[in-house]
Amino acid sequence: MTGANIPYLLRAARGEKLDRPPVWMMRQAGRYMKAYRDLRDKYPSFRERSEIPEVAIEVSLQPWRAFKPDGVILFSDIVTPLPGIGIEMDIAEGKGPIIANPIRTLEQVEALHTIVPDESTPFIRPILTALREEVKNEAAVLGFVGAPWTLAAYAVEGKGSKTYSIIKNMAFSDPTVLHALLGKIADMIAAYACHQIECGAQVIQMFDSWAGQLSPQDYEVFALPYQKRVFEQIKAKYPETPLILLVTGSAGLLERMGESGADMISVDWTVDMADARRRLGPEMGVQGNLDPGVLFGSKEFIRDRILDTIKKAGPRGHILNLGHGILPTTPEENAAYFFETAKQADQLLAAV
Ligand code: CP3
């Protein structure tokens, strides 16, 4: 393939020197968009919106049509594959995932089965196929998965948590059950990510959203080895597919995240991008890292932060993004301005 027909985002992931970084936004499809809220009125259940292919495709394409980002992400959730191994779930409006029968015993872990993605998540194939057809090579199609620790946190706690007291009780008393669960989830996630690649995903981002709740020494026991286990299995089958790792609140963990086998680290705004670059070294790609709150600022402020981030990240191996998902009350015109400015960053930087 020549440069022209490789999506720009993949060129950044390969470390090519570029005039401006590719740009997309975590949660770019979602509540801050009127088009999304209108569709949500018609399909009030999140599982409907994400599991009826025509609806999920439409949601992913709403920001694509509005802003032409360099990446279009599958509209789904990190808990979507769990029923496929025997963990039933729902996603409650405003609350997030709910697991009615949390996993607490070895018997429950042993009863979990392997995943057959085309049977348990049959919507993934038509969704990713349609997204690839729609965006052609004008953008990269991203798939995503939750990491073992974060999915285990939902499976064990039964819902989102502020304290993680139940899973930490397991981890810090007799961790046998938890390690068995993490291992099973890791193998499932690797198979599910490979399936997304087979269906058309060109990049996989893994969200270890709750791994930042662990101290670094516990991250090394309960999060990092299982991130590695997932990434190694994906790389063994698809060595060319770029892998991005995100941990929420990762400032104290960056160097350790760099050991996960990811090609790029999604950096949040608690770290200065120049520091992140230094700490991760020249070989590691970076994504990020504007505070989503910047989009509540003035246009001038938004523009300055974009350009500052781009300068600090340098011309290679950077995907411009927020440090975490766009917030639901963000003015839509500020999201539009973010994309416009990012796509003209080469001219804007040349002019200063
Ligand atoms: O980025 C994208 O545009 C793709 C969509 C996406 C969703 N969830 C859709 C969604 C992605 C990448 C996720 C990942 C996800 N889900 C994570 C990791 C990212 C992160 O935030 O750290 C986590 C922790 C979850 C679990 C989850 N699902 C939460 C915490 C919530 C939010 C609850 C709420 O309402 O605020 C959900 C529900 C959810 N998943 C929504 C969306 C757009 C919000 C509900 C809605 O808009 O209808």
Short mmCIF file of C-alpha atoms and ligand atoms in Angstrom, two decimals:
data_model
loop_
_atom_site.label_atom_id
_atom_site.label_comp_id
_atom_site.label_asym_id
_atom_site.label_seq_id
_atom_site.Cartn_x
_atom_site.Cartn_y
_atom_site.Cartn_z
CA MET A 1 0.00 0.00 0.00
CA THR A 2 1.17 3.50 -0.69
CA GLY A 3 0.90 6.33 1.84
CA ALA A 4 -2.23 7.68 0.17
CA ASN A 5 -4.47 4.71 0.86
CA ILE A 6 -3.35 3.94 4.39
CA PRO A 7 -5.54 5.70 6.94
CA TYR A 8 -3.65 8.63 8.42
CA LEU A 9 -4.10 7.33 11.97
CA LEU A 10 -2.32 4.07 11.06
CA ARG A 11 0.61 6.02 9.67
CA ALA A 12 0.98 7.74 13.05
CA ALA A 13 0.70 4.40 14.83
CA ARG A 14 3.59 3.13 12.66
CA GLY A 15 5.74 6.02 13.76
CA GLU A 16 5.85 7.93 10.46
CA LYS A 17 6.77 11.59 10.67
CA LEU A 18 3.61 13.60 9.94
CA ASP A 19 2.70 17.27 9.44
CA ARG A 20 -0.10 17.07 11.99
CA PRO A 21 -1.24 14.26 14.29
CA PRO A 22 -4.38 12.28 13.45
CA VAL A 23 -7.29 13.13 15.73
CA TRP A 24 -10.29 11.38 17.24
CA MET A 25 -12.07 11.73 20.57
CA MET A 26 -12.89 9.11 23.14
CA ARG A 27 -16.69 8.90 23.48
CA GLN A 28 -17.01 10.95 20.30
CA ALA A 29 -20.36 9.25 19.73
CA GLY A 30 -22.55 10.09 22.67
CA ARG A 31 -24.69 12.33 24.72
CA TYR A 32 -23.09 15.70 23.88
CA MET A 33 -24.46 15.26 20.32
CA LYS A 34 -28.10 16.15 19.68
CA ALA A 35 -28.31 13.51 16.97
CA TYR A 36 -27.33 10.89 19.61
CA ARG A 37 -29.86 12.14 22.16
CA ASP A 38 -32.61 11.99 19.52
CA LEU A 39 -31.71 8.41 18.68
CA ARG A 40 -31.58 7.56 22.39
CA ASP A 41 -35.19 8.73 22.74
CA LYS A 42 -36.14 6.23 20.05
CA TYR A 43 -33.99 3.38 21.45
CA PRO A 44 -33.86 3.96 25.22
CA SER A 45 -31.87 0.84 26.08
CA PHE A 46 -28.09 0.99 25.67
CA ARG A 47 -28.02 -2.66 24.69
CA GLU A 48 -30.45 -1.94 21.85
CA ARG A 49 -28.40 1.01 20.68
CA SER A 50 -25.20 -0.99 20.67
CA GLU A 51 -26.51 -4.42 19.60
CA ILE A 52 -28.92 -3.59 16.76
CA PRO A 53 -26.41 -3.23 13.92
CA GLU A 54 -28.21 -0.44 12.02
CA VAL A 55 -28.50 1.66 15.18
CA ALA A 56 -24.92 1.07 16.36
CA ILE A 57 -23.58 1.85 12.88
CA GLU A 58 -25.61 5.05 12.77
CA VAL A 59 -24.29 6.13 16.20
CA SER A 60 -20.64 5.56 15.18
CA LEU A 61 -21.22 7.49 11.98
CA GLN A 62 -22.84 10.54 13.61
CA PRO A 63 -19.49 12.10 14.64
CA TRP A 64 -17.89 10.84 11.42
CA ARG A 65 -20.39 12.79 9.33
CA ALA A 66 -20.27 15.84 11.59
CA PHE A 67 -16.50 16.19 12.17
CA LYS A 68 -14.58 13.78 9.89
CA PRO A 69 -12.24 12.53 12.62
CA ASP A 70 -9.26 10.35 11.60
CA GLY A 71 -10.62 7.48 13.69
CA VAL A 72 -14.11 6.00 13.93
CA ILE A 73 -14.73 3.78 16.95
CA LEU A 74 -17.11 0.87 17.24
CA PHE A 75 -20.13 1.87 19.34
CA SER A 76 -20.27 -0.72 22.09
CA ASP A 77 -19.22 -1.11 25.72
CA ILE A 78 -16.42 -2.89 27.54
CA VAL A 79 -18.94 -5.26 29.22
CA THR A 80 -20.58 -6.25 25.90
CA PRO A 81 -18.66 -9.58 25.57
CA LEU A 82 -19.31 -10.73 29.16
CA PRO A 83 -22.60 -12.60 28.46
CA GLY A 84 -20.57 -14.58 25.90
CA ILE A 85 -18.68 -16.33 28.72
CA GLY A 86 -21.69 -16.61 31.02
CA ILE A 87 -21.73 -13.28 32.89
CA GLU A 88 -25.11 -11.63 32.29
CA MET A 89 -25.15 -7.85 32.40
CA ASP A 90 -27.14 -4.76 31.68
CA ILE A 91 -26.17 -1.11 31.27
CA ALA A 92 -28.26 1.28 33.34
CA GLU A 93 -28.82 4.84 32.18
CA GLY A 94 -26.52 7.20 34.05
CA LYS A 95 -25.00 4.38 36.12
CA GLY A 96 -23.11 2.10 33.80
CA PRO A 97 -22.80 -1.70 33.87
CA ILE A 98 -24.82 -3.84 36.31
CA ILE A 99 -24.04 -7.53 36.89
CA ALA A 100 -26.93 -9.21 38.69
CA ASN A 101 -24.97 -12.27 39.86
CA PRO A 102 -21.48 -11.08 40.75
CA ILE A 103 -18.61 -13.57 40.60
CA ARG A 104 -17.32 -14.40 44.09
CA THR A 105 -16.41 -18.12 44.16
CA LEU A 106 -14.12 -20.55 42.35
CA GLU A 107 -17.17 -22.60 41.31
CA GLN A 108 -18.55 -19.55 39.48
CA VAL A 109 -15.20 -18.93 37.78
CA GLU A 110 -14.95 -22.57 36.71
CA ALA A 111 -18.46 -22.42 35.26
CA LEU A 112 -17.47 -19.62 32.84
CA HIS A 113 -17.06 -20.85 29.28
CA THR A 114 -15.00 -19.82 26.27
CA ILE A 115 -16.33 -17.22 23.89
CA VAL A 116 -17.66 -17.86 20.37
CA PRO A 117 -18.01 -14.23 19.24
CA ASP A 118 -20.11 -14.81 16.13
CA GLU A 119 -22.68 -16.57 18.34
CA SER A 120 -22.73 -14.41 21.47
CA THR A 121 -22.03 -11.04 19.80
CA PRO A 122 -23.31 -11.58 16.24
CA PHE A 123 -23.74 -7.81 15.76
CA ILE A 124 -19.97 -7.10 15.82
CA ARG A 125 -19.34 -8.46 12.32
CA PRO A 126 -22.05 -6.46 10.49
CA ILE A 127 -21.20 -3.30 12.45
CA LEU A 128 -17.46 -3.37 11.73
CA THR A 129 -17.99 -4.47 8.13
CA ALA A 130 -20.33 -1.52 7.52
CA LEU A 131 -18.01 0.98 9.23
CA ARG A 132 -15.09 -0.09 7.05
CA GLU A 133 -17.22 0.23 3.92
CA GLU A 134 -18.50 3.63 4.95
CA VAL A 135 -15.24 5.32 5.96
CA LYS A 136 -13.06 3.56 3.36
CA ASN A 137 -9.47 4.63 3.95
CA GLU A 138 -10.43 8.15 4.96
CA ALA A 139 -10.33 7.13 8.62
CA ALA A 140 -9.18 4.13 10.63
CA VAL A 141 -11.83 1.95 12.29
CA LEU A 142 -11.01 1.30 15.93
CA GLY A 143 -12.20 -1.66 17.93
CA PHE A 144 -11.88 -1.76 21.71
CA VAL A 145 -11.99 -4.03 24.72
CA GLY A 146 -11.90 -3.67 28.49
CA ALA A 147 -8.82 -5.01 30.27
CA PRO A 148 -9.03 -8.00 32.62
CA TRP A 149 -8.69 -6.03 35.88
CA THR A 150 -11.42 -3.54 34.92
CA LEU A 151 -13.81 -6.21 33.65
CA ALA A 152 -13.12 -8.31 36.75
CA ALA A 153 -13.92 -5.25 38.88
CA TYR A 154 -17.39 -5.07 37.27
CA ALA A 155 -17.87 -8.85 37.43
CA VAL A 156 -16.93 -9.05 41.13
CA GLU A 157 -18.39 -5.80 42.46
CA GLY A 158 -21.53 -6.17 40.33
CA LYS A 159 -21.44 -2.49 39.35
CA GLY A 160 -19.18 0.52 39.32
CA SER A 161 -17.57 1.21 42.69
CA LYS A 162 -15.92 4.06 44.52
CA THR A 163 -13.90 1.88 46.87
CA TYR A 164 -13.40 -1.44 45.03
CA SER A 165 -13.64 -3.01 48.47
CA ILE A 166 -15.00 -6.38 47.34
CA ILE A 167 -12.43 -7.05 44.63
CA LYS A 168 -9.64 -5.70 46.87
CA ASN A 169 -10.81 -7.99 49.65
CA MET A 170 -10.40 -10.89 47.20
CA ALA A 171 -7.05 -9.59 45.93
CA PHE A 172 -5.55 -8.92 49.34
CA SER A 173 -6.78 -11.98 51.28
CA ASP A 174 -6.85 -15.12 49.13
CA PRO A 175 -6.24 -14.09 45.50
CA THR A 176 -6.63 -17.60 44.01
CA VAL A 177 -10.19 -17.01 42.80
CA LEU A 178 -9.33 -13.59 41.40
CA HIS A 179 -6.29 -14.85 39.49
CA ALA A 180 -8.39 -17.64 37.99
CA LEU A 181 -11.01 -15.06 36.95
CA LEU A 182 -8.42 -12.64 35.52
CA GLY A 183 -6.86 -15.44 33.47
CA LYS A 184 -10.19 -16.52 32.01
CA ILE A 185 -11.18 -12.96 31.18
CA ALA A 186 -7.77 -12.29 29.58
CA ASP A 187 -8.13 -15.25 27.22
CA MET A 188 -11.69 -14.25 26.38
CA ILE A 189 -10.70 -10.63 25.69
CA ALA A 190 -7.81 -11.70 23.46
CA ALA A 191 -10.17 -13.88 21.40
CA TYR A 192 -12.76 -11.11 21.26
CA ALA A 193 -10.17 -8.52 20.14
CA CYS A 194 -8.90 -10.92 17.44
CA HIS A 195 -12.49 -11.34 16.30
CA GLN A 196 -12.88 -7.56 16.01
CA ILE A 197 -9.71 -7.46 13.87
CA GLU A 198 -11.05 -10.27 11.69
CA CYS A 199 -14.28 -8.26 11.24
CA GLY A 200 -12.40 -5.12 10.17
CA ALA A 201 -11.02 -3.27 13.22
CA GLN A 202 -7.67 -1.70 12.26
CA VAL A 203 -6.58 -0.67 15.77
CA ILE A 204 -7.52 -2.06 19.19
CA GLN A 205 -7.67 0.15 22.25
CA MET A 206 -7.77 -1.60 25.61
CA PHE A 207 -9.38 0.30 28.50
CA ASP A 208 -8.04 -0.58 31.94
CA SER A 209 -10.17 2.19 33.39
CA TRP A 210 -9.98 1.06 37.00
CA ALA A 211 -6.35 -0.08 37.13
CA GLY A 212 -5.42 3.40 38.36
CA GLN A 213 -7.19 2.42 41.60
CA LEU A 214 -4.32 0.02 42.31
CA SER A 215 -1.03 1.01 43.90
CA PRO A 216 1.89 0.44 41.51
CA GLN A 217 2.97 -2.73 43.34
CA ASP A 218 -0.53 -4.19 43.07
CA TYR A 219 -0.84 -3.04 39.44
CA GLU A 220 2.19 -5.28 38.79
CA VAL A 221 0.34 -8.29 40.19
CA PHE A 222 -3.29 -7.83 39.19
CA ALA A 223 -3.30 -5.61 36.07
CA LEU A 224 -0.02 -5.63 34.13
CA PRO A 225 0.46 -9.43 33.71
CA TYR A 226 -3.06 -9.76 32.34
CA GLN A 227 -2.71 -6.78 30.01
CA LYS A 228 0.41 -8.52 28.71
CA ARG A 229 -1.42 -11.81 28.35
CA VAL A 230 -4.07 -10.15 26.16
CA PHE A 231 -1.60 -8.15 24.05
CA GLU A 232 0.72 -11.17 23.52
CA GLN A 233 -2.15 -13.27 22.22
CA ILE A 234 -3.31 -10.54 19.85
CA LYS A 235 0.24 -9.84 18.62
CA ALA A 236 0.85 -13.56 18.00
CA LYS A 237 -2.01 -13.53 15.48
CA TYR A 238 -2.02 -9.95 14.25
CA PRO A 239 1.43 -8.42 14.76
CA GLU A 240 0.63 -5.46 12.50
CA THR A 241 -2.44 -4.21 14.37
CA PRO A 242 -1.58 -1.26 16.62
CA LEU A 243 -2.56 -1.69 20.27
CA ILE A 244 -3.33 1.27 22.53
CA LEU A 245 -3.57 1.04 26.33
CA LEU A 246 -5.54 3.45 28.53
CA VAL A 247 -5.58 3.54 32.32
CA THR A 248 -7.59 6.24 34.08
CA GLY A 249 -5.48 8.27 36.48
CA SER A 250 -2.28 6.76 35.14
CA ALA A 251 0.30 9.38 36.13
CA GLY A 252 1.94 7.08 38.67
CA LEU A 253 1.92 4.09 36.32
CA LEU A 254 3.18 5.33 32.95
CA GLU A 255 6.51 3.48 32.89
CA ARG A 256 4.80 0.25 33.97
CA MET A 257 2.14 0.69 31.26
CA GLY A 258 5.02 0.87 28.80
CA GLU A 259 5.90 -2.73 29.72
CA SER A 260 2.47 -4.07 28.74
CA GLY A 261 3.26 -4.76 25.10
CA ALA A 262 1.09 -1.86 23.88
CA ASP A 263 2.35 0.13 20.90
CA MET A 264 0.87 3.36 22.19
CA ILE A 265 -0.07 4.67 25.61
CA SER A 266 -3.13 6.86 26.04
CA VAL A 267 -1.97 9.61 28.40
CA ASP A 268 -4.36 11.62 30.55
CA TRP A 269 -4.09 15.30 31.49
CA THR A 270 -2.60 14.73 34.90
CA VAL A 271 0.73 14.34 33.08
CA ASP A 272 2.36 16.99 30.94
CA MET A 273 2.81 15.55 27.44
CA ALA A 274 6.50 16.49 27.40
CA ASP A 275 7.01 14.56 30.66
CA ALA A 276 5.05 11.60 29.29
CA ARG A 277 7.34 11.50 26.25
CA ARG A 278 10.42 11.56 28.45
CA ARG A 279 9.12 8.89 30.78
CA LEU A 280 7.94 6.54 28.02
CA GLY A 281 10.97 6.91 25.75
CA PRO A 282 11.24 7.62 22.03
CA GLU A 283 10.00 4.23 20.82
CA MET A 284 6.59 4.38 22.48
CA GLY A 285 3.67 6.08 20.75
CA VAL A 286 1.37 8.36 22.72
CA GLN A 287 -2.28 9.36 22.51
CA GLY A 288 -3.91 12.30 24.20
CA ASN A 289 -3.93 14.25 26.33
CA LEU A 290 -6.18 17.29 26.65
CA ASP A 291 -8.33 17.69 29.73
CA PRO A 292 -11.90 17.08 28.46
CA GLY A 293 -12.74 20.21 30.48
CA VAL A 294 -10.71 22.29 28.01
CA LEU A 295 -13.75 22.01 25.73
CA PHE A 296 -15.64 24.22 28.20
CA GLY A 297 -13.08 26.97 27.56
CA SER A 298 -12.87 29.73 24.98
CA LYS A 299 -11.96 28.97 21.38
CA GLU A 300 -8.60 30.60 21.88
CA PHE A 301 -7.89 28.45 24.93
CA ILE A 302 -8.90 25.28 23.09
CA ARG A 303 -6.65 26.17 20.15
CA ASP A 304 -3.67 27.00 22.35
CA ARG A 305 -3.96 23.73 24.27
CA ILE A 306 -4.17 21.71 21.05
CA LEU A 307 -1.06 23.36 19.63
CA ASP A 308 0.83 23.08 22.92
CA THR A 309 0.05 19.36 23.12
CA ILE A 310 1.13 18.77 19.52
CA LYS A 311 4.42 20.61 20.06
CA LYS A 312 5.17 18.63 23.19
CA ALA A 313 4.34 15.29 21.59
CA GLY A 314 6.42 15.94 18.47
CA PRO A 315 5.83 14.87 14.86
CA ARG A 316 6.01 11.10 15.27
CA GLY A 317 3.86 8.51 16.97
CA HIS A 318 1.18 10.83 18.38
CA ILE A 319 -2.59 10.55 18.07
CA LEU A 320 -4.28 13.71 19.28
CA ASN A 321 -7.17 12.97 21.65
CA LEU A 322 -8.60 14.01 24.97
CA GLY A 323 -7.14 12.34 28.04
CA HIS A 324 -10.48 10.60 28.62
CA GLY A 325 -14.01 10.69 27.19
CA ILE A 326 -15.70 13.92 26.11
CA LEU A 327 -18.15 15.03 28.81
CA PRO A 328 -21.90 14.86 28.08
CA THR A 329 -22.52 18.59 28.65
CA THR A 330 -19.78 19.74 26.24
CA PRO A 331 -21.06 22.31 23.71
CA GLU A 332 -21.20 20.55 20.37
CA GLU A 333 -19.68 23.54 18.59
CA ASN A 334 -16.59 23.28 20.78
CA ALA A 335 -16.19 19.65 19.77
CA ALA A 336 -16.47 20.78 16.14
CA TYR A 337 -13.86 23.47 16.79
CA PHE A 338 -11.52 20.91 18.37
CA PHE A 339 -11.57 18.77 15.23
CA GLU A 340 -11.30 21.72 12.82
CA THR A 341 -8.34 23.17 14.67
CA ALA A 342 -6.57 19.83 14.99
CA LYS A 343 -6.90 19.22 11.27
CA GLN A 344 -5.37 22.60 10.47
CA ALA A 345 -2.65 22.31 13.08
CA ASP A 346 0.14 22.16 10.51
CA GLN A 347 -0.84 25.57 9.08
CA LEU A 348 -1.48 27.06 12.50
CA LEU A 349 1.90 25.92 13.81
CA ALA A 350 3.69 27.18 10.68
CA ALA A 351 2.07 30.59 11.20
CA VAL A 352 3.40 31.17 14.73
O1 CP3 B 1 -15.65 6.06 22.60
C1 CP3 B 1 -16.71 5.79 22.01
O2 CP3 B 1 -17.36 6.66 21.37
C2 CP3 B 1 -17.22 4.35 22.01
C3 CP3 B 1 -18.17 4.08 23.00
C4 CP3 B 1 -17.84 3.55 24.38
C5 CP3 B 1 -18.86 3.36 25.33
N1 CP3 B 1 -18.32 2.77 26.44
C6 CP3 B 1 -20.27 3.69 25.12
C7 CP3 B 1 -21.05 4.07 26.32
C8 CP3 B 1 -16.64 3.14 24.96
C9 CP3 B 1 -15.24 3.16 24.39
C10 CP3 B 1 -16.97 2.64 26.27
C11 CP3 B 1 -15.97 2.05 27.16
C12 CP3 B 1 -16.31 1.95 28.60
N2 CP3 B 1 -17.48 1.58 29.19
C13 CP3 B 1 -15.36 2.17 29.62
C14 CP3 B 1 -13.92 2.52 29.39
C15 CP3 B 1 -13.76 3.95 29.09
C16 CP3 B 1 -13.71 4.80 30.31
O3 CP3 B 1 -14.64 5.62 30.46
O4 CP3 B 1 -12.77 4.67 31.09
C17 CP3 B 1 -16.01 1.97 30.86
C18 CP3 B 1 -15.39 2.11 32.21
C19 CP3 B 1 -17.34 1.58 30.57
C20 CP3 B 1 -18.41 1.24 31.53
C21 CP3 B 1 -19.52 2.20 31.40
N3 CP3 B 1 -20.50 2.11 30.44
C22 CP3 B 1 -19.71 3.41 32.12
C23 CP3 B 1 -18.86 3.88 33.27
C24 CP3 B 1 -20.83 4.04 31.56
C25 CP3 B 1 -21.32 5.42 31.88
C26 CP3 B 1 -22.49 5.56 32.72
C27 CP3 B 1 -23.10 6.92 32.42
O5 CP3 B 1 -24.23 6.92 31.92
O6 CP3 B 1 -22.43 7.95 32.59
C28 CP3 B 1 -21.32 3.22 30.53
C29 CP3 B 1 -22.44 3.49 29.62
C30 CP3 B 1 -22.03 4.00 28.31
N4 CP3 B 1 -21.21 3.33 27.46
C31 CP3 B 1 -22.42 5.21 27.71
C32 CP3 B 1 -21.82 5.26 26.45
C33 CP3 B 1 -21.97 6.32 25.38
C34 CP3 B 1 -23.34 6.25 28.35
C35 CP3 B 1 -24.77 5.92 28.21
C36 CP3 B 1 -25.39 6.52 26.99
O7 CP3 B 1 -24.87 7.44 26.35
O8 CP3 B 1 -26.46 6.06 26.65
#
